[in-house]
Amino acid sequence: MEYCFGVDIGGTTVKIGLFSTDGTLLDKWEIPTRTENQGERILPDVAQALQNKMTERKIGSYEMRGIGIGIPAPVMENGIVQKTANLGWGYKEVCREMEELTGLKAAAGNDANVAALGEMWLGAGKGQKNVVMVTLGTGVGGGIIIDGRPLSGAHGAGGEIGHLCMNYDETEKCGCGKTGCLEQYASATGITRLAGKRLEKDEKPSLLRGEELSAKAVFDALKEGDQVAEEIIEEFGSYLGHALANIAVIADPAVIVIGGGVSKAGEILIKYVEKYFHEKAFFANQETEFVLAKLGNDAGICGAAKLIL
């Protein structure tokens, strides 16, 4: 049997999976992400964790296909990162360093692209080669898979769906410094922001009044038939559906996978996004399927493993 490792580096923890090359997840575990001193210990800690697992399972280097790594930053095809927001790294040659630390071949990609690759390989997009994944969490992440390969682009920034400009009249800034980004309307924080603005507009009765606002609260109220919640989710759906229609005319995916914390709202979310997608989609994209992500927190390690394969 041959093996590979999938490594998903997050700002708080590093998730690691040991896989056989047929895609079977044999073991998974986490280690802390030590970001102090410009994150100098992150890769050595990962290398040590991998070596410990190989020793524990009596796996020789000759049996290992390599290591795939997902990183929360733009990653160039040669595994070079120019800067990360949460790891403390500046310029870093991630693949070269991992190969020197472990003696194993390494491949690296942006964490959202890698998660999309995982869903294509073992999750909601299984059996397809052209997949778009959008992750709705604190922000909006995205991954675009074309003919089975993640789109990384010239600067490692391919698939940054959350920073499509969807409102040219917006005056408030996104976390990226621009204004009008999709992330400002379709993330968990974006939905909360839409809800606050809607509730200020008039005194229409709503279950949301007097409640602590959150994306979950809005979807819960929607499921109870709350009209104000429905107006908020209609607005959210229009932003996300129209954005995905724009992406589809370029990427032409067979499947659009929706993941992240907001996707826990379930199929009701897809109903509102699909409605606005079909309103603006090019005729050739009208058959694009929408599905909820299946792999949850394992998408990153699965996609990272696929990256090296």
CSV table of C-alpha atoms in Angstrom, one decimal:
chain,number,residue,atom,x,y,z
A,1,MET,CA,0.0,0.0,0.0
A,2,GLU,CA,1.1,3.6,-0.7
A,3,TYR,CA,0.2,6.5,1.6
A,4,CYS,CA,0.1,10.3,1.6
A,5,PHE,CA,-0.5,13.0,4.1
A,6,GLY,CA,-3.1,15.8,3.8
A,7,VAL,CA,-2.3,18.9,6.0
A,8,ASP,CA,-4.7,21.8,6.5
A,9,ILE,CA,-3.0,24.7,8.3
A,10,GLY,CA,-5.4,27.0,10.1
A,11,GLY,CA,-4.7,30.0,12.4
A,12,THR,CA,-5.4,28.0,15.5
A,13,THR,CA,-4.9,24.3,14.7
A,14,VAL,CA,-3.3,22.2,12.0
A,15,LYS,CA,-5.5,19.3,10.8
A,16,ILE,CA,-3.6,16.3,9.5
A,17,GLY,CA,-4.9,13.2,7.7
A,18,LEU,CA,-3.1,10.0,6.7
A,19,PHE,CA,-4.6,8.5,3.5
A,20,SER,CA,-4.0,5.5,1.3
A,21,THR,CA,-3.7,6.6,-2.3
A,22,ASP,CA,-7.2,5.3,-3.1
A,23,GLY,CA,-8.7,8.0,-0.9
A,24,THR,CA,-9.3,6.0,2.3
A,25,LEU,CA,-8.8,8.2,5.4
A,26,LEU,CA,-6.8,6.0,7.8
A,27,ASP,CA,-6.1,8.4,10.6
A,28,LYS,CA,-6.7,12.1,11.4
A,29,TRP,CA,-5.5,14.4,14.2
A,30,GLU,CA,-4.7,18.0,15.1
A,31,ILE,CA,-1.7,19.9,16.5
A,32,PRO,CA,-1.7,23.6,17.7
A,33,THR,CA,-0.6,26.2,15.2
A,34,ARG,CA,2.3,28.1,16.9
A,35,THR,CA,2.2,31.5,15.2
A,36,GLU,CA,4.7,33.2,17.5
A,37,ASN,CA,8.0,34.5,16.1
A,38,GLN,CA,6.6,34.8,12.6
A,39,GLY,CA,5.3,31.3,12.7
A,40,GLU,CA,8.8,29.8,12.6
A,41,ARG,CA,7.7,26.6,14.3
A,42,ILE,CA,4.7,25.7,12.2
A,43,LEU,CA,6.4,23.7,9.5
A,44,PRO,CA,8.9,22.0,11.8
A,45,ASP,CA,5.9,21.0,14.1
A,46,VAL,CA,4.1,19.5,11.2
A,47,ALA,CA,7.2,17.6,10.0
A,48,GLN,CA,7.6,16.2,13.5
A,49,ALA,CA,3.9,15.2,13.7
A,50,LEU,CA,4.2,13.4,10.3
A,51,GLN,CA,7.4,11.6,11.3
A,52,ASN,CA,5.8,10.5,14.6
A,53,LYS,CA,2.8,9.0,12.7
A,54,MET,CA,5.1,7.2,10.3
A,55,THR,CA,7.0,5.7,13.2
A,56,GLU,CA,3.8,4.7,15.0
A,57,ARG,CA,2.4,3.0,12.0
A,58,LYS,CA,5.8,1.6,10.8
A,59,ILE,CA,5.5,3.3,7.4
A,60,GLY,CA,8.8,3.8,5.5
A,61,SER,CA,9.6,6.9,3.4
A,62,TYR,CA,9.6,4.6,0.3
A,63,GLU,CA,5.8,3.9,0.9
A,64,MET,CA,4.9,7.7,1.1
A,65,ARG,CA,3.7,9.4,-2.1
A,66,GLY,CA,4.2,12.8,-0.4
A,67,ILE,CA,2.5,15.6,1.6
A,68,GLY,CA,-0.2,18.0,0.4
A,69,ILE,CA,-0.7,21.3,2.3
A,70,GLY,CA,-3.6,23.8,2.4
A,71,ILE,CA,-2.6,27.3,3.5
A,72,PRO,CA,-4.9,30.3,4.4
A,73,ALA,CA,-3.2,32.6,1.9
A,74,PRO,CA,-2.6,33.0,-1.9
A,75,VAL,CA,-0.2,30.2,-2.9
A,76,MET,CA,1.8,30.2,-6.1
A,77,GLU,CA,2.1,26.9,-8.1
A,78,ASN,CA,5.6,26.4,-6.9
A,79,GLY,CA,4.5,26.5,-3.3
A,80,ILE,CA,5.7,30.0,-2.5
A,81,VAL,CA,3.6,32.2,-0.2
A,82,GLN,CA,4.3,36.0,-0.3
A,83,LYS,CA,2.3,36.8,2.9
A,84,THR,CA,-0.3,35.4,5.3
A,85,ALA,CA,-2.8,37.2,7.4
A,86,ASN,CA,-3.0,34.7,10.4
A,87,LEU,CA,0.2,32.6,10.4
A,88,GLY,CA,2.8,35.3,10.8
A,89,TRP,CA,4.6,34.3,7.6
A,90,GLY,CA,6.0,36.7,5.1
A,91,TYR,CA,7.7,35.3,2.0
A,92,LYS,CA,8.0,31.5,2.5
A,93,GLU,CA,9.0,28.7,0.2
A,94,VAL,CA,6.6,26.2,1.8
A,95,CYS,CA,7.2,23.2,-0.4
A,96,ARG,CA,10.9,23.5,-0.4
A,97,GLU,CA,11.0,23.8,3.4
A,98,MET,CA,8.7,20.8,3.9
A,99,GLU,CA,10.7,18.7,1.5
A,100,GLU,CA,13.9,19.6,3.3
A,101,LEU,CA,12.3,18.8,6.7
A,102,THR,CA,10.8,15.5,5.8
A,103,GLY,CA,12.6,14.1,2.7
A,104,LEU,CA,9.2,13.7,1.1
A,105,LYS,CA,7.7,15.4,-2.0
A,106,ALA,CA,5.4,18.3,-1.1
A,107,ALA,CA,2.6,20.3,-2.9
A,108,ALA,CA,0.8,23.3,-1.5
A,109,GLY,CA,-2.3,25.3,-2.4
A,110,ASN,CA,-4.7,27.9,-1.0
A,111,ASP,CA,-6.9,26.4,1.7
A,112,ALA,CA,-10.2,27.2,0.0
A,113,ASN,CA,-9.0,25.8,-3.4
A,114,VAL,CA,-7.8,22.7,-1.6
A,115,ALA,CA,-11.2,22.3,0.2
A,116,ALA,CA,-12.9,22.5,-3.2
A,117,LEU,CA,-10.6,19.8,-4.5
A,118,GLY,CA,-11.5,17.6,-1.5
A,119,GLU,CA,-15.2,18.0,-2.2
A,120,MET,CA,-14.6,17.1,-5.9
A,121,TRP,CA,-12.6,14.0,-5.0
A,122,LEU,CA,-14.5,12.5,-2.0
A,123,GLY,CA,-17.4,14.8,-1.3
A,124,ALA,CA,-20.4,16.5,-2.8
A,125,GLY,CA,-18.7,17.0,-6.2
A,126,LYS,CA,-17.5,13.4,-6.5
A,127,GLY,CA,-17.4,12.1,-10.1
A,128,GLN,CA,-17.1,15.7,-11.6
A,129,LYS,CA,-14.0,17.5,-12.8
A,130,ASN,CA,-15.4,21.0,-13.0
A,131,VAL,CA,-16.5,22.3,-9.6
A,132,VAL,CA,-17.0,25.6,-7.9
A,133,MET,CA,-17.1,25.7,-4.1
A,134,VAL,CA,-18.1,28.7,-2.1
A,135,THR,CA,-17.6,28.6,1.7
A,136,LEU,CA,-19.8,30.9,3.8
A,137,GLY,CA,-18.3,31.5,7.2
A,138,THR,CA,-16.9,34.6,8.9
A,139,GLY,CA,-15.9,35.6,5.3
A,140,VAL,CA,-16.6,34.1,1.9
A,141,GLY,CA,-14.0,31.8,0.6
A,142,GLY,CA,-14.0,30.0,-2.7
A,143,GLY,CA,-12.3,27.4,-4.8
A,144,ILE,CA,-12.5,26.8,-8.6
A,145,ILE,CA,-11.6,23.4,-10.0
A,146,ILE,CA,-11.2,23.2,-13.8
A,147,ASP,CA,-10.6,19.8,-15.4
A,148,GLY,CA,-9.7,18.3,-12.1
A,149,ARG,CA,-7.1,21.0,-11.1
A,150,PRO,CA,-7.5,23.9,-8.8
A,151,LEU,CA,-7.3,27.4,-10.4
A,152,SER,CA,-4.5,29.2,-8.6
A,153,GLY,CA,-3.6,31.9,-11.0
A,154,ALA,CA,-0.5,34.0,-11.6
A,155,HIS,CA,-0.4,35.3,-8.0
A,156,GLY,CA,-2.0,32.4,-6.2
A,157,ALA,CA,-5.2,34.4,-5.8
A,158,GLY,CA,-7.5,32.5,-8.2
A,159,GLY,CA,-10.9,31.7,-6.9
A,160,GLU,CA,-11.2,34.6,-4.4
A,161,ILE,CA,-14.9,34.6,-4.9
A,162,GLY,CA,-15.6,36.6,-1.7
A,163,HIS,CA,-14.0,39.7,-3.2
A,164,LEU,CA,-16.1,40.0,-6.4
A,165,CYS,CA,-17.5,43.5,-6.4
A,166,MET,CA,-21.3,43.1,-6.1
A,167,ASN,CA,-22.3,46.7,-5.1
A,168,TYR,CA,-20.6,49.6,-6.7
A,169,ASP,CA,-22.4,52.1,-4.5
A,170,GLU,CA,-21.2,50.6,-1.2
A,171,THR,CA,-19.3,53.0,1.1
A,172,GLU,CA,-18.4,50.7,3.9
A,173,LYS,CA,-15.1,48.8,3.5
A,174,CYS,CA,-14.6,45.1,3.3
A,175,GLY,CA,-11.8,43.5,5.4
A,176,CYS,CA,-9.7,43.4,2.2
A,177,GLY,CA,-9.8,47.2,2.0
A,178,LYS,CA,-12.2,47.4,-1.0
A,179,THR,CA,-15.9,48.3,-1.0
A,180,GLY,CA,-18.9,46.3,-2.2
A,181,CYS,CA,-17.3,42.8,-1.9
A,182,LEU,CA,-19.6,39.7,-1.9
A,183,GLU,CA,-18.2,38.9,1.5
A,184,GLN,CA,-20.0,42.0,2.9
A,185,TYR,CA,-23.4,40.5,2.0
A,186,ALA,CA,-23.1,36.7,1.8
A,187,SER,CA,-20.9,35.7,4.8
A,188,ALA,CA,-22.3,35.1,8.3
A,189,THR,CA,-21.2,38.6,9.3
A,190,GLY,CA,-22.6,39.9,6.0
A,191,ILE,CA,-26.1,38.4,6.7
A,192,THR,CA,-26.0,39.8,10.2
A,193,ARG,CA,-25.2,43.2,8.6
A,194,LEU,CA,-28.1,43.0,6.1
A,195,ALA,CA,-30.4,42.0,9.0
A,196,GLY,CA,-29.4,45.1,11.1
A,197,LYS,CA,-30.0,47.4,8.2
A,198,ARG,CA,-33.3,45.8,7.4
A,199,LEU,CA,-34.6,46.1,11.0
A,200,GLU,CA,-33.6,49.8,11.1
A,201,LYS,CA,-35.6,50.5,8.0
A,202,ASP,CA,-39.1,50.3,9.6
A,203,GLU,CA,-41.0,48.8,12.6
A,204,LYS,CA,-42.4,45.7,10.8
A,205,PRO,CA,-42.9,43.0,13.4
A,206,SER,CA,-40.3,40.2,13.4
A,207,LEU,CA,-39.0,37.4,15.5
A,208,LEU,CA,-35.6,39.0,15.1
A,209,ARG,CA,-36.4,42.1,17.1
A,210,GLY,CA,-34.9,42.0,20.5
A,211,GLU,CA,-32.8,38.9,19.6
A,212,GLU,CA,-29.1,38.8,19.2
A,213,LEU,CA,-28.6,39.0,15.5
A,214,SER,CA,-26.7,36.2,13.7
A,215,ALA,CA,-27.0,34.4,10.4
A,216,LYS,CA,-28.4,31.4,12.2
A,217,ALA,CA,-31.1,33.5,13.9
A,218,VAL,CA,-32.1,34.9,10.5
A,219,PHE,CA,-32.4,31.4,9.0
A,220,ASP,CA,-34.2,30.1,12.1
A,221,ALA,CA,-36.7,33.0,11.8
A,222,LEU,CA,-37.1,32.3,8.1
A,223,LYS,CA,-38.1,28.7,8.8
A,224,GLU,CA,-40.7,30.0,11.2
A,225,GLY,CA,-42.3,32.0,8.4
A,226,ASP,CA,-40.9,35.4,9.5
A,227,GLN,CA,-41.5,37.9,6.6
A,228,VAL,CA,-38.6,40.2,7.6
A,229,ALA,CA,-36.2,37.3,7.7
A,230,GLU,CA,-37.4,36.3,4.3
A,231,GLU,CA,-36.6,39.7,2.9
A,232,ILE,CA,-33.1,39.5,4.4
A,233,ILE,CA,-32.5,36.1,2.9
A,234,GLU,CA,-33.9,37.2,-0.5
A,235,GLU,CA,-31.3,40.0,-0.5
A,236,PHE,CA,-28.5,37.6,0.6
A,237,GLY,CA,-29.7,35.1,-2.2
A,238,SER,CA,-29.6,37.8,-4.8
A,239,TYR,CA,-26.0,38.8,-4.0
A,240,LEU,CA,-24.7,35.2,-3.9
A,241,GLY,CA,-26.9,33.9,-6.8
A,242,HIS,CA,-25.8,36.7,-9.1
A,243,ALA,CA,-22.2,36.3,-8.1
A,244,LEU,CA,-22.2,32.6,-8.9
A,245,ALA,CA,-23.9,33.3,-12.2
A,246,ASN,CA,-21.0,35.5,-13.1
A,247,ILE,CA,-18.5,32.9,-12.1
A,248,ALA,CA,-20.4,30.1,-14.0
A,249,VAL,CA,-20.1,32.0,-17.3
A,250,ILE,CA,-16.3,31.8,-16.9
A,251,ALA,CA,-15.7,28.5,-15.1
A,252,ASP,CA,-18.8,26.5,-16.4
A,253,PRO,CA,-19.0,24.2,-13.4
A,254,ALA,CA,-21.1,21.0,-13.4
A,255,VAL,CA,-21.6,21.5,-9.7
A,256,ILE,CA,-21.6,24.4,-7.3
A,257,VAL,CA,-20.9,23.2,-3.7
A,258,ILE,CA,-21.9,25.5,-0.8
A,259,GLY,CA,-20.1,24.9,2.5
A,260,GLY,CA,-19.0,26.7,5.6
A,261,GLY,CA,-21.0,27.4,8.8
A,262,VAL,CA,-23.8,29.2,7.1
A,263,SER,CA,-24.5,26.1,4.9
A,264,LYS,CA,-25.8,24.4,8.1
A,265,ALA,CA,-29.0,26.2,7.4
A,266,GLY,CA,-29.6,23.4,4.9
A,267,GLU,CA,-31.5,23.1,1.6
A,268,ILE,CA,-33.5,26.2,2.3
A,269,LEU,CA,-30.4,28.2,1.6
A,270,ILE,CA,-29.9,26.6,-1.8
A,271,LYS,CA,-33.5,27.5,-2.7
A,272,TYR,CA,-32.9,31.2,-2.4
A,273,VAL,CA,-29.4,31.1,-4.1
A,274,GLU,CA,-30.6,29.0,-7.1
A,275,LYS,CA,-33.5,31.3,-7.7
A,276,TYR,CA,-31.2,34.3,-8.3
A,277,PHE,CA,-28.6,32.2,-10.1
A,278,HIS,CA,-31.1,31.2,-12.7
A,279,GLU,CA,-32.3,34.7,-13.1
A,280,LYS,CA,-28.9,35.9,-14.3
A,281,ALA,CA,-27.2,32.7,-15.6
A,282,PHE,CA,-26.1,32.2,-19.2
A,283,PHE,CA,-28.3,29.7,-21.0
A,284,ALA,CA,-25.5,27.1,-21.1
A,285,ASN,CA,-25.1,27.3,-17.3
A,286,GLN,CA,-28.8,26.8,-16.4
A,287,GLU,CA,-28.3,23.0,-15.7
A,288,THR,CA,-25.5,23.7,-13.1
A,289,GLU,CA,-26.4,21.7,-10.0
A,290,PHE,CA,-26.3,23.2,-6.5
A,291,VAL,CA,-25.3,20.9,-3.6
A,292,LEU,CA,-24.4,21.3,0.1
A,293,ALA,CA,-20.8,20.3,1.0
A,294,LYS,CA,-20.4,16.9,2.6
A,295,LEU,CA,-17.0,16.7,4.1
A,296,GLY,CA,-17.2,19.4,6.7
A,297,ASN,CA,-13.9,20.1,8.5
A,298,ASP,CA,-12.3,17.1,6.6
A,299,ALA,CA,-12.5,18.9,3.2
A,300,GLY,CA,-9.1,20.6,3.7
A,301,ILE,CA,-7.2,17.4,4.5
A,302,CYS,CA,-8.9,15.4,1.8
A,303,GLY,CA,-8.1,18.1,-0.8
A,304,ALA,CA,-4.6,18.5,0.4
A,305,ALA,CA,-4.0,14.7,0.0
A,306,LYS,CA,-5.5,14.9,-3.5
A,307,LEU,CA,-3.1,17.8,-4.3
A,308,ILE,CA,-0.1,15.6,-3.9
A,309,LEU,CA,-1.7,12.7,-5.8
